[in-house]
Amino acid sequence: MEPISDFSLEPPPESQPDRIYSWLWMNGRRTSTRLKGLSLSHQFRLADGYLLISDFDCPFEEVTVFTLLDLRLRKLCSRSIGAWYCSFLLSGIEWRSPCHALLDFGGGDYWELNLRRFHLPLLRPRLRIRPCSDQTA
């Protein structure tokens, strides 16, 4: 799990009614991939791809989006955490192993992230995110 800074997002124009997806840029070049979110908060290189964490930069209704890409920048899986009138702005991430991380959303709100190498569509996704009771997950 290696933190990187190779990627950036190009948000859609303010005049666009549906401002959910942004273009992904890698090393100054626009790719053919679009991601949910307006800004990248974290990005990691994995052994077989990338994990990108984006958000919508909305102070009171923040949604955090986790996107898993392969080395050719194809989207493998995407999961988001958010709810109306709630803020899910990621304030910290602590890697416990190459496939397991503790997500800190502030105020004692912890979630665990698991990256799965093997998956079954709809039954066992590559990204599993679930709440946990404390920091010991």
mmCIF file of N, CA and C in Angstrom:
data_model
loop_
_atom_site.group_PDB
_atom_site.id
_atom_site.type_symbol
_atom_site.label_atom_id
_atom_site.label_comp_id
_atom_site.label_asym_id
_atom_site.label_seq_id
_atom_site.Cartn_x
_atom_site.Cartn_y
_atom_site.Cartn_z
ATOM 1 N N MET A 1 0.846 -1.163 0.000
ATOM 2 C CA MET A 1 0.000 0.000 0.000
ATOM 3 C C MET A 1 0.896 1.231 0.000
ATOM 4 N N GLU A 2 0.942 1.905 -1.125
ATOM 5 C CA GLU A 2 1.831 3.053 -1.269
ATOM 6 C C GLU A 2 1.024 4.312 -1.589
ATOM 7 N N PRO A 3 1.080 5.340 -0.731
ATOM 8 C CA PRO A 3 0.414 6.607 -1.063
ATOM 9 C C PRO A 3 1.092 7.240 -2.281
ATOM 10 N N ILE A 4 0.296 7.766 -3.188
ATOM 11 C CA ILE A 4 0.825 8.387 -4.402
ATOM 12 C C ILE A 4 0.126 9.723 -4.633
ATOM 13 N N SER A 5 0.609 10.471 -5.615
ATOM 14 C CA SER A 5 -0.037 11.733 -6.000
ATOM 15 C C SER A 5 -0.085 11.850 -7.525
ATOM 16 N N ASP A 6 -0.280 10.732 -8.199
ATOM 17 C CA ASP A 6 -0.290 10.688 -9.667
ATOM 18 C C ASP A 6 -1.598 11.190 -10.277
ATOM 19 N N PHE A 7 -2.678 11.167 -9.510
ATOM 20 C CA PHE A 7 -4.006 11.424 -10.059
ATOM 21 C C PHE A 7 -4.571 12.765 -9.607
ATOM 22 N N SER A 8 -5.480 13.283 -10.423
ATOM 23 C CA SER A 8 -6.278 14.453 -10.053
ATOM 24 C C SER A 8 -7.629 14.314 -10.750
ATOM 25 N N LEU A 9 -8.592 15.110 -10.306
ATOM 26 C CA LEU A 9 -9.924 15.088 -10.902
ATOM 27 C C LEU A 9 -10.218 16.423 -11.558
ATOM 28 N N GLU A 10 -10.888 16.365 -12.702
ATOM 29 C CA GLU A 10 -11.376 17.565 -13.374
ATOM 30 C C GLU A 10 -12.888 17.606 -13.167
ATOM 31 N N PRO A 11 -13.348 18.445 -12.226
ATOM 32 C CA PRO A 11 -14.790 18.493 -11.968
ATOM 33 C C PRO A 11 -15.549 19.030 -13.176
ATOM 34 N N PRO A 12 -16.808 18.636 -13.315
ATOM 35 C CA PRO A 12 -17.621 19.160 -14.414
ATOM 36 C C PRO A 12 -17.915 20.642 -14.183
ATOM 37 N N PRO A 13 -18.291 21.372 -15.233
ATOM 38 C CA PRO A 13 -18.602 22.795 -15.068
ATOM 39 C C PRO A 13 -19.790 23.005 -14.132
ATOM 40 N N GLU A 14 -19.794 24.151 -13.468
ATOM 41 C CA GLU A 14 -20.881 24.474 -12.526
ATOM 42 C C GLU A 14 -22.232 24.505 -13.228
ATOM 43 N N SER A 15 -22.232 24.808 -14.516
ATOM 44 C CA SER A 15 -23.490 24.898 -15.259
ATOM 45 C C SER A 15 -24.102 23.529 -15.549
ATOM 46 N N GLN A 16 -23.327 22.483 -15.409
ATOM 47 C CA GLN A 16 -23.837 21.133 -15.675
ATOM 48 C C GLN A 16 -24.782 20.727 -14.552
ATOM 49 N N PRO A 17 -26.010 20.316 -14.886
ATOM 50 C CA PRO A 17 -26.995 20.011 -13.840
ATOM 51 C C PRO A 17 -26.632 18.807 -12.969
ATOM 52 N N ASP A 18 -26.012 17.806 -13.547
ATOM 53 C CA ASP A 18 -25.672 16.587 -12.807
ATOM 54 C C ASP A 18 -24.163 16.563 -12.569
ATOM 55 N N ARG A 19 -23.713 17.150 -11.462
ATOM 56 C CA ARG A 19 -22.277 17.278 -11.177
ATOM 57 C C ARG A 19 -21.807 16.141 -10.284
ATOM 58 N N ILE A 20 -21.962 14.913 -10.724
ATOM 59 C CA ILE A 20 -21.571 13.769 -9.904
ATOM 60 C C ILE A 20 -20.230 13.204 -10.354
ATOM 61 N N TYR A 21 -20.011 13.107 -11.650
ATOM 62 C CA TYR A 21 -18.806 12.456 -12.179
ATOM 63 C C TYR A 21 -17.773 13.477 -12.638
ATOM 64 N N SER A 22 -16.509 13.179 -12.346
ATOM 65 C CA SER A 22 -15.382 14.008 -12.776
ATOM 66 C C SER A 22 -14.440 13.165 -13.628
ATOM 67 N N TRP A 23 -13.738 13.831 -14.536
ATOM 68 C CA TRP A 23 -12.734 13.137 -15.341
ATOM 69 C C TRP A 23 -11.500 12.887 -14.503
ATOM 70 N N LEU A 24 -10.914 11.709 -14.662
ATOM 71 C CA LEU A 24 -9.688 11.345 -13.960
ATOM 72 C C LEU A 24 -8.483 11.702 -14.825
ATOM 73 N N TRP A 25 -7.527 12.384 -14.216
ATOM 74 C CA TRP A 25 -6.267 12.726 -14.871
ATOM 75 C C TRP A 25 -5.160 11.945 -14.195
ATOM 76 N N MET A 26 -4.198 11.464 -14.996
ATOM 77 C CA MET A 26 -3.034 10.757 -14.451
ATOM 78 C C MET A 26 -1.773 11.377 -15.034
ATOM 79 N N ASN A 27 -0.925 11.864 -14.159
ATOM 80 C CA ASN A 27 0.342 12.498 -14.563
ATOM 81 C C ASN A 27 0.130 13.571 -15.629
ATOM 82 N N GLY A 28 -0.891 14.405 -15.433
ATOM 83 C CA GLY A 28 -1.142 15.524 -16.336
ATOM 84 C C GLY A 28 -1.876 15.190 -17.616
ATOM 85 N N ARG A 29 -2.322 13.950 -17.774
ATOM 86 C CA ARG A 29 -3.061 13.547 -18.973
ATOM 87 C C ARG A 29 -4.445 13.046 -18.598
ATOM 88 N N ARG A 30 -5.419 13.508 -19.361
ATOM 89 C CA ARG A 30 -6.789 13.069 -19.110
ATOM 90 C C ARG A 30 -6.956 11.627 -19.566
ATOM 91 N N THR A 31 -7.584 10.818 -18.712
ATOM 92 C CA THR A 31 -7.843 9.416 -19.045
ATOM 93 C C THR A 31 -9.276 9.278 -19.556
ATOM 94 N N SER A 32 -9.671 8.090 -19.909
ATOM 95 C CA SER A 32 -11.045 7.846 -20.357
ATOM 96 C C SER A 32 -11.943 7.430 -19.191
ATOM 97 N N THR A 33 -11.434 7.545 -17.972
ATOM 98 C CA THR A 33 -12.163 7.109 -16.782
ATOM 99 C C THR A 33 -12.830 8.296 -16.098
ATOM 100 N N ARG A 34 -14.074 8.095 -15.667
ATOM 101 C CA ARG A 34 -14.784 9.101 -14.872
ATOM 102 C C ARG A 34 -15.096 8.496 -13.516
ATOM 103 N N LEU A 35 -14.928 9.302 -12.471
ATOM 104 C CA LEU A 35 -15.174 8.858 -11.099
ATOM 105 C C LEU A 35 -16.223 9.729 -10.440
ATOM 106 N N LYS A 36 -16.931 9.158 -9.476
ATOM 107 C CA LYS A 36 -17.830 9.957 -8.655
ATOM 108 C C LYS A 36 -16.993 10.822 -7.727
ATOM 109 N N GLY A 37 -17.405 12.068 -7.566
ATOM 110 C CA GLY A 37 -16.705 12.978 -6.668
ATOM 111 C C GLY A 37 -16.170 14.189 -7.398
ATOM 112 N N LEU A 38 -15.829 15.219 -6.606
ATOM 113 C CA LEU A 38 -15.287 16.451 -7.167
ATOM 114 C C LEU A 38 -13.826 16.665 -6.798
ATOM 115 N N SER A 39 -13.349 16.001 -5.748
ATOM 116 C CA SER A 39 -11.941 16.145 -5.360
ATOM 117 C C SER A 39 -11.424 14.824 -4.808
ATOM 118 N N LEU A 40 -10.130 14.581 -5.021
ATOM 119 C CA LEU A 40 -9.476 13.376 -4.499
ATOM 120 C C LEU A 40 -8.881 13.694 -3.140
ATOM 121 N N SER A 41 -9.212 12.891 -2.148
ATOM 122 C CA SER A 41 -8.644 13.111 -0.818
ATOM 123 C C SER A 41 -7.466 12.186 -0.544
ATOM 124 N N HIS A 42 -7.503 10.956 -1.078
ATOM 125 C CA HIS A 42 -6.406 10.000 -0.897
ATOM 126 C C HIS A 42 -6.284 9.148 -2.151
ATOM 127 N N GLN A 43 -5.075 8.676 -2.408
ATOM 128 C CA GLN A 43 -4.839 7.760 -3.527
ATOM 129 C C GLN A 43 -3.692 6.837 -3.167
ATOM 130 N N PHE A 44 -3.869 5.555 -3.509
ATOM 131 C CA PHE A 44 -2.893 4.533 -3.142
ATOM 132 C C PHE A 44 -2.618 3.625 -4.330
ATOM 133 N N ARG A 45 -1.374 3.216 -4.461
ATOM 134 C CA ARG A 45 -0.999 2.207 -5.448
ATOM 135 C C ARG A 45 -1.051 0.857 -4.763
ATOM 136 N N LEU A 46 -1.732 -0.078 -5.378
ATOM 137 C CA LEU A 46 -1.826 -1.446 -4.886
ATOM 138 C C LEU A 46 -0.955 -2.333 -5.769
ATOM 139 N N ALA A 47 -0.816 -3.573 -5.397
ATOM 140 C CA ALA A 47 -0.018 -4.504 -6.200
ATOM 141 C C ALA A 47 -0.599 -4.672 -7.603
ATOM 142 N N ASP A 48 -1.925 -4.634 -7.716
ATOM 143 C CA ASP A 48 -2.562 -4.874 -9.012
ATOM 144 C C ASP A 48 -3.510 -3.759 -9.439
ATOM 145 N N GLY A 49 -3.286 -2.538 -8.940
ATOM 146 C CA GLY A 49 -4.144 -1.432 -9.339
ATOM 147 C C GLY A 49 -4.014 -0.230 -8.427
ATOM 148 N N TYR A 50 -5.139 0.480 -8.272
ATOM 149 C CA TYR A 50 -5.154 1.713 -7.489
ATOM 150 C C TYR A 50 -6.427 1.787 -6.655
ATOM 151 N N LEU A 51 -6.325 2.415 -5.495
ATOM 152 C CA LEU A 51 -7.488 2.757 -4.686
ATOM 153 C C LEU A 51 -7.539 4.270 -4.615
ATOM 154 N N LEU A 52 -8.637 4.854 -5.115
ATOM 155 C CA LEU A 52 -8.818 6.298 -5.096
ATOM 156 C C LEU A 52 -9.989 6.635 -4.189
ATOM 157 N N ILE A 53 -9.799 7.639 -3.340
ATOM 158 C CA ILE A 53 -10.832 8.063 -2.396
ATOM 159 C C ILE A 53 -11.183 9.504 -2.724
ATOM 160 N N SER A 54 -12.438 9.729 -3.073
ATOM 161 C CA SER A 54 -12.886 11.062 -3.483
ATOM 162 C C SER A 54 -14.063 11.501 -2.629
ATOM 163 N N ASP A 55 -14.378 12.801 -2.730
ATOM 164 C CA ASP A 55 -15.543 13.338 -2.026
ATOM 165 C C ASP A 55 -16.165 14.436 -2.872
ATOM 166 N N PHE A 56 -17.282 14.973 -2.382
ATOM 167 C CA PHE A 56 -18.029 15.975 -3.141
ATOM 168 C C PHE A 56 -17.818 17.388 -2.626
ATOM 169 N N ASP A 57 -16.953 17.557 -1.643
ATOM 170 C CA ASP A 57 -16.589 18.877 -1.141
ATOM 171 C C ASP A 57 -17.820 19.703 -0.749
ATOM 172 N N CYS A 58 -18.733 19.059 -0.025
ATOM 173 C CA CYS A 58 -19.939 19.724 0.468
ATOM 174 C C CYS A 58 -19.905 19.660 1.990
ATOM 175 N N PRO A 59 -19.741 20.788 2.679
ATOM 176 C CA PRO A 59 -19.449 20.779 4.116
ATOM 177 C C PRO A 59 -20.447 20.044 5.012
ATOM 178 N N PHE A 60 -21.730 20.089 4.717
ATOM 179 C CA PHE A 60 -22.698 19.534 5.658
ATOM 180 C C PHE A 60 -23.317 18.219 5.209
ATOM 181 N N GLU A 61 -23.112 17.842 3.978
ATOM 182 C CA GLU A 61 -23.640 16.575 3.471
ATOM 183 C C GLU A 61 -22.544 15.870 2.687
ATOM 184 N N GLU A 62 -21.446 15.604 3.360
ATOM 185 C CA GLU A 62 -20.281 15.021 2.695
ATOM 186 C C GLU A 62 -20.473 13.531 2.448
ATOM 187 N N VAL A 63 -20.120 13.101 1.265
ATOM 188 C CA VAL A 63 -20.121 11.695 0.879
ATOM 189 C C VAL A 63 -18.695 11.344 0.477
ATOM 190 N N THR A 64 -18.200 10.213 0.954
ATOM 191 C CA THR A 64 -16.870 9.744 0.576
ATOM 192 C C THR A 64 -17.030 8.522 -0.321
ATOM 193 N N VAL A 65 -16.303 8.516 -1.440
ATOM 194 C CA VAL A 65 -16.411 7.458 -2.444
ATOM 195 C C VAL A 65 -15.065 6.736 -2.555
ATOM 196 N N PHE A 66 -15.101 5.411 -2.504
ATOM 197 C CA PHE A 66 -13.919 4.558 -2.628
ATOM 198 C C PHE A 66 -14.017 3.838 -3.969
ATOM 199 N N THR A 67 -13.006 3.998 -4.822
ATOM 200 C CA THR A 67 -13.019 3.393 -6.151
ATOM 201 C C THR A 67 -11.755 2.571 -6.347
ATOM 202 N N LEU A 68 -11.944 1.336 -6.761
ATOM 203 C CA LEU A 68 -10.838 0.425 -7.032
ATOM 204 C C LEU A 68 -10.662 0.322 -8.545
ATOM 205 N N LEU A 69 -9.449 0.615 -9.033
ATOM 206 C CA LEU A 69 -9.136 0.555 -10.457
ATOM 207 C C LEU A 69 -8.057 -0.491 -10.709
ATOM 208 N N ASP A 70 -8.073 -1.090 -11.892
ATOM 209 C CA ASP A 70 -6.963 -1.974 -12.252
ATOM 210 C C ASP A 70 -5.828 -1.122 -12.829
ATOM 211 N N LEU A 71 -4.753 -1.753 -13.258
ATOM 212 C CA LEU A 71 -3.593 -1.015 -13.760
ATOM 213 C C LEU A 71 -3.878 -0.282 -15.069
ATOM 214 N N ARG A 72 -4.924 -0.702 -15.795
ATOM 215 C CA ARG A 72 -5.322 -0.021 -17.030
ATOM 216 C C ARG A 72 -6.402 1.031 -16.771
ATOM 217 N N LEU A 73 -6.624 1.335 -15.487
ATOM 218 C CA LEU A 73 -7.574 2.354 -15.031
ATOM 219 C C LEU A 73 -9.027 2.003 -15.332
ATOM 220 N N ARG A 74 -9.324 0.718 -15.402
ATOM 221 C CA ARG A 74 -10.714 0.277 -15.521
ATOM 222 C C ARG A 74 -11.294 0.138 -14.124
ATOM 223 N N LYS A 75 -12.511 0.587 -13.968
ATOM 224 C CA LYS A 75 -13.168 0.546 -12.667
ATOM 225 C C LYS A 75 -13.560 -0.884 -12.322
ATOM 226 N N LEU A 76 -13.053 -1.382 -11.188
ATOM 227 C CA LEU A 76 -13.376 -2.730 -10.729
ATOM 228 C C LEU A 76 -14.518 -2.717 -9.725
ATOM 229 N N CYS A 77 -14.536 -1.704 -8.865
ATOM 230 C CA CYS A 77 -15.551 -1.646 -7.816
ATOM 231 C C CYS A 77 -15.601 -0.231 -7.257
ATOM 232 N N SER A 78 -16.767 0.174 -6.810
ATOM 233 C CA SER A 78 -16.923 1.486 -6.188
ATOM 234 C C SER A 78 -17.927 1.376 -5.049
ATOM 235 N N ARG A 79 -17.606 1.982 -3.928
ATOM 236 C CA ARG A 79 -18.492 2.013 -2.766
ATOM 237 C C ARG A 79 -18.486 3.425 -2.201
ATOM 238 N N SER A 80 -19.615 3.852 -1.663
ATOM 239 C CA SER A 80 -19.673 5.183 -1.064
ATOM 240 C C SER A 80 -20.308 5.118 0.315
ATOM 241 N N ILE A 81 -19.924 6.086 1.136
ATOM 242 C CA ILE A 81 -20.480 6.230 2.481
ATOM 243 C C ILE A 81 -21.052 7.632 2.572
ATOM 244 N N GLY A 82 -22.334 7.726 2.905
ATOM 245 C CA GLY A 82 -22.965 9.031 3.041
ATOM 246 C C GLY A 82 -24.445 8.893 3.314
ATOM 247 N N ALA A 83 -25.034 9.959 3.812
ATOM 248 C CA ALA A 83 -26.472 9.999 4.091
ATOM 249 C C ALA A 83 -26.916 11.458 4.095
ATOM 250 N N TRP A 84 -28.196 11.679 3.848
ATOM 251 C CA TRP A 84 -28.730 13.037 3.871
ATOM 252 C C TRP A 84 -28.482 13.680 5.230
ATOM 253 N N TYR A 85 -28.077 14.913 5.213
ATOM 254 C CA TYR A 85 -27.860 15.737 6.411
ATOM 255 C C TYR A 85 -26.822 15.148 7.361
ATOM 256 N N CYS A 86 -25.921 14.322 6.847
ATOM 257 C CA CYS A 86 -24.830 13.758 7.650
ATOM 258 C C CYS A 86 -23.522 14.017 6.914
ATOM 259 N N SER A 87 -22.460 14.151 7.671
ATOM 260 C CA SER A 87 -21.154 14.362 7.061
ATOM 261 C C SER A 87 -20.296 13.117 7.228
ATOM 262 N N PHE A 88 -19.863 12.571 6.126
ATOM 263 C CA PHE A 88 -18.950 11.430 6.126
ATOM 264 C C PHE A 88 -17.659 11.854 5.432
ATOM 265 N N LEU A 89 -16.991 12.841 6.021
ATOM 266 C CA LEU A 89 -15.724 13.327 5.496
ATOM 267 C C LEU A 89 -14.603 12.549 6.162
ATOM 268 N N LEU A 90 -13.829 11.841 5.377
ATOM 269 C CA LEU A 90 -12.756 10.998 5.890
ATOM 270 C C LEU A 90 -11.653 11.869 6.483
ATOM 271 N N SER A 91 -11.388 11.688 7.778
ATOM 272 C CA SER A 91 -10.343 12.489 8.430
ATOM 273 C C SER A 91 -9.050 11.712 8.625
ATOM 274 N N GLY A 92 -9.085 10.391 8.482
ATOM 275 C CA GLY A 92 -7.858 9.611 8.624
ATOM 276 C C GLY A 92 -8.046 8.185 8.153
ATOM 277 N N ILE A 93 -6.947 7.596 7.708
ATOM 278 C CA ILE A 93 -6.955 6.199 7.289
ATOM 279 C C ILE A 93 -5.688 5.545 7.831
ATOM 280 N N GLU A 94 -5.866 4.409 8.484
ATOM 281 C CA GLU A 94 -4.737 3.677 9.067
ATOM 282 C C GLU A 94 -4.729 2.269 8.491
ATOM 283 N N TRP A 95 -3.672 1.948 7.748
ATOM 284 C CA TRP A 95 -3.570 0.629 7.134
ATOM 285 C C TRP A 95 -3.083 -0.369 8.167
ATOM 286 N N ARG A 96 -3.862 -1.434 8.380
ATOM 287 C CA ARG A 96 -3.499 -2.499 9.317
ATOM 288 C C ARG A 96 -2.768 -3.637 8.611
ATOM 289 N N SER A 97 -3.039 -3.792 7.328
ATOM 290 C CA SER A 97 -2.376 -4.781 6.473
ATOM 291 C C SER A 97 -2.569 -4.294 5.034
ATOM 292 N N PRO A 98 -1.967 -4.943 4.052
ATOM 293 C CA PRO A 98 -2.158 -4.496 2.668
ATOM 294 C C PRO A 98 -3.609 -4.566 2.183
ATOM 295 N N CYS A 99 -4.452 -5.304 2.886
ATOM 296 C CA CYS A 99 -5.847 -5.461 2.458
ATOM 297 C C CYS A 99 -6.863 -4.969 3.479
ATOM 298 N N HIS A 100 -6.422 -4.362 4.567
ATOM 299 C CA HIS A 100 -7.338 -3.985 5.640
ATOM 300 C C HIS A 100 -6.946 -2.625 6.210
ATOM 301 N N ALA A 101 -7.922 -1.708 6.286
ATOM 302 C CA ALA A 101 -7.656 -0.371 6.815
ATOM 303 C C ALA A 101 -8.766 0.051 7.763
ATOM 304 N N LEU A 102 -8.403 0.921 8.697
ATOM 305 C CA LEU A 102 -9.362 1.534 9.605
ATOM 306 C C LEU A 102 -9.608 2.957 9.116
ATOM 307 N N LEU A 103 -10.876 3.293 8.879
ATOM 308 C CA LEU A 103 -11.264 4.613 8.390
ATOM 309 C C LEU A 103 -11.804 5.432 9.550
ATOM 310 N N ASP A 104 -11.318 6.649 9.715
ATOM 311 C CA ASP A 104 -11.746 7.537 10.800
ATOM 312 C C ASP A 104 -12.519 8.702 10.194
ATOM 313 N N PHE A 105 -13.799 8.800 10.546
ATOM 314 C CA PHE A 105 -14.641 9.886 10.070
ATOM 315 C C PHE A 105 -14.862 10.939 11.151
ATOM 316 N N GLY A 106 -14.080 10.894 12.214
ATOM 317 C CA GLY A 106 -14.158 11.888 13.285
ATOM 318 C C GLY A 106 -15.286 11.604 14.254
ATOM 319 N N GLY A 107 -15.141 12.117 15.466
ATOM 320 C CA GLY A 107 -16.182 11.957 16.477
ATOM 321 C C GLY A 107 -16.396 10.523 16.910
ATOM 322 N N GLY A 108 -15.382 9.682 16.822
ATOM 323 C CA GLY A 108 -15.523 8.283 17.221
ATOM 324 C C GLY A 108 -16.233 7.411 16.207
ATOM 325 N N ASP A 109 -16.386 7.896 14.988
ATOM 326 C CA ASP A 109 -17.062 7.148 13.922
ATOM 327 C C ASP A 109 -16.010 6.413 13.091
ATOM 328 N N TYR A 110 -15.852 5.111 13.342
ATOM 329 C CA TYR A 110 -14.846 4.295 12.666
ATOM 330 C C TYR A 110 -15.513 3.251 11.776
ATOM 331 N N TRP A 111 -14.905 3.033 10.630
ATOM 332 C CA TRP A 111 -15.365 2.028 9.685
ATOM 333 C C TRP A 111 -14.155 1.208 9.270
ATOM 334 N N GLU A 112 -14.389 -0.023 8.845
ATOM 335 C CA GLU A 112 -13.276 -0.819 8.345
ATOM 336 C C GLU A 112 -13.439 -1.063 6.851
ATOM 337 N N LEU A 113 -12.313 -1.031 6.166
ATOM 338 C CA LEU A 113 -12.249 -1.235 4.727
ATOM 339 C C LEU A 113 -11.461 -2.507 4.464
ATOM 340 N N ASN A 114 -12.040 -3.402 3.679
ATOM 341 C CA ASN A 114 -11.356 -4.633 3.280
ATOM 342 C C ASN A 114 -11.298 -4.693 1.762
ATOM 343 N N LEU A 115 -10.109 -4.941 1.242
ATOM 344 C CA LEU A 115 -9.914 -5.141 -0.192
ATOM 345 C C LEU A 115 -9.854 -6.636 -0.436
ATOM 346 N N ARG A 116 -10.725 -7.114 -1.296
ATOM 347 C CA ARG A 116 -10.777 -8.551 -1.569
ATOM 348 C C ARG A 116 -10.200 -8.837 -2.942
ATOM 349 N N ARG A 117 -9.309 -9.795 -2.987
ATOM 350 C CA ARG A 117 -8.707 -10.185 -4.262
ATOM 351 C C ARG A 117 -9.718 -10.974 -5.107
ATOM 352 N N PHE A 118 -10.478 -11.824 -4.470
ATOM 353 C CA PHE A 118 -11.481 -12.626 -5.169
ATOM 354 C C PHE A 118 -12.861 -12.107 -4.808
ATOM 355 N N HIS A 119 -13.748 -12.119 -5.767
ATOM 356 C CA HIS A 119 -15.076 -11.574 -5.534
ATOM 357 C C HIS A 119 -16.125 -12.357 -6.312
ATOM 358 N N LEU A 120 -17.353 -12.183 -5.896
ATOM 359 C CA LEU A 120 -18.520 -12.676 -6.620
ATOM 360 C C LEU A 120 -19.423 -11.470 -6.829
ATOM 361 N N PRO A 121 -19.713 -11.104 -8.069
ATOM 362 C CA PRO A 121 -20.535 -9.922 -8.304
ATOM 363 C C PRO A 121 -21.831 -9.954 -7.494
ATOM 364 N N LEU A 122 -22.142 -8.847 -6.873
ATOM 365 C CA LEU A 122 -23.327 -8.610 -6.043
ATOM 366 C C LEU A 122 -23.303 -9.349 -4.702
ATOM 367 N N LEU A 123 -22.584 -10.436 -4.578
ATOM 368 C CA LEU A 123 -22.567 -11.198 -3.330
ATOM 369 C C LEU A 123 -21.347 -10.895 -2.466
ATOM 370 N N ARG A 124 -20.222 -10.748 -3.096
ATOM 371 C CA ARG A 124 -18.967 -10.520 -2.374
ATOM 372 C C ARG A 124 -18.126 -9.516 -3.172
ATOM 373 N N PRO A 125 -18.394 -8.212 -2.992
ATOM 374 C CA PRO A 125 -17.685 -7.197 -3.780
ATOM 375 C C PRO A 125 -16.206 -7.099 -3.402
ATOM 376 N N ARG A 126 -15.424 -6.547 -4.301
ATOM 377 C CA ARG A 126 -13.983 -6.380 -4.057
ATOM 378 C C ARG A 126 -13.706 -5.432 -2.898
ATOM 379 N N LEU A 127 -14.555 -4.445 -2.715
ATOM 380 C CA LEU A 127 -14.427 -3.502 -1.597
ATOM 381 C C LEU A 127 -15.534 -3.770 -0.591
ATOM 382 N N ARG A 128 -15.157 -3.990 0.652
ATOM 383 C CA ARG A 128 -16.162 -4.130 1.710
ATOM 384 C C ARG A 128 -15.891 -3.039 2.736
ATOM 385 N N ILE A 129 -16.920 -2.257 3.012
ATOM 386 C CA ILE A 129 -16.815 -1.190 4.000
ATOM 387 C C ILE A 129 -17.953 -1.383 4.984
ATOM 388 N N ARG A 130 -17.601 -1.442 6.264
ATOM 389 C CA ARG A 130 -18.648 -1.618 7.271
ATOM 390 C C ARG A 130 -18.256 -0.882 8.553
ATOM 391 N N PRO A 131 -19.260 -0.440 9.305
ATOM 392 C CA PRO A 131 -18.959 0.271 10.556
ATOM 393 C C PRO A 131 -18.345 -0.665 11.586
ATOM 394 N N CYS A 132 -17.523 -0.119 12.450
ATOM 395 C CA CYS A 132 -16.972 -0.901 13.554
ATOM 396 C C CYS A 132 -17.109 -0.080 14.831
ATOM 397 N N SER A 133 -17.122 -0.759 15.948
ATOM 398 C CA SER A 133 -17.440 -0.107 17.215
ATOM 399 C C SER A 133 -16.304 0.733 17.773
ATOM 400 N N ASP A 134 -15.054 0.389 17.450
ATOM 401 C CA ASP A 134 -13.934 1.158 17.996
ATOM 402 C C ASP A 134 -12.711 1.031 17.098
ATOM 403 N N GLN A 135 -11.580 1.508 17.559
ATOM 404 C CA GLN A 135 -10.361 1.520 16.756
ATOM 405 C C GLN A 135 -9.667 0.173 16.673
ATOM 406 N N THR A 136 -10.164 -0.844 17.327
ATOM 407 C CA THR A 136 -9.462 -2.128 17.376
ATOM 408 C C THR A 136 -9.833 -3.060 16.232
ATOM 409 N N ALA A 137 -10.630 -2.602 15.301
ATOM 410 C CA ALA A 137 -11.073 -3.461 14.189
ATOM 411 C C ALA A 137 -9.908 -3.979 13.384
#
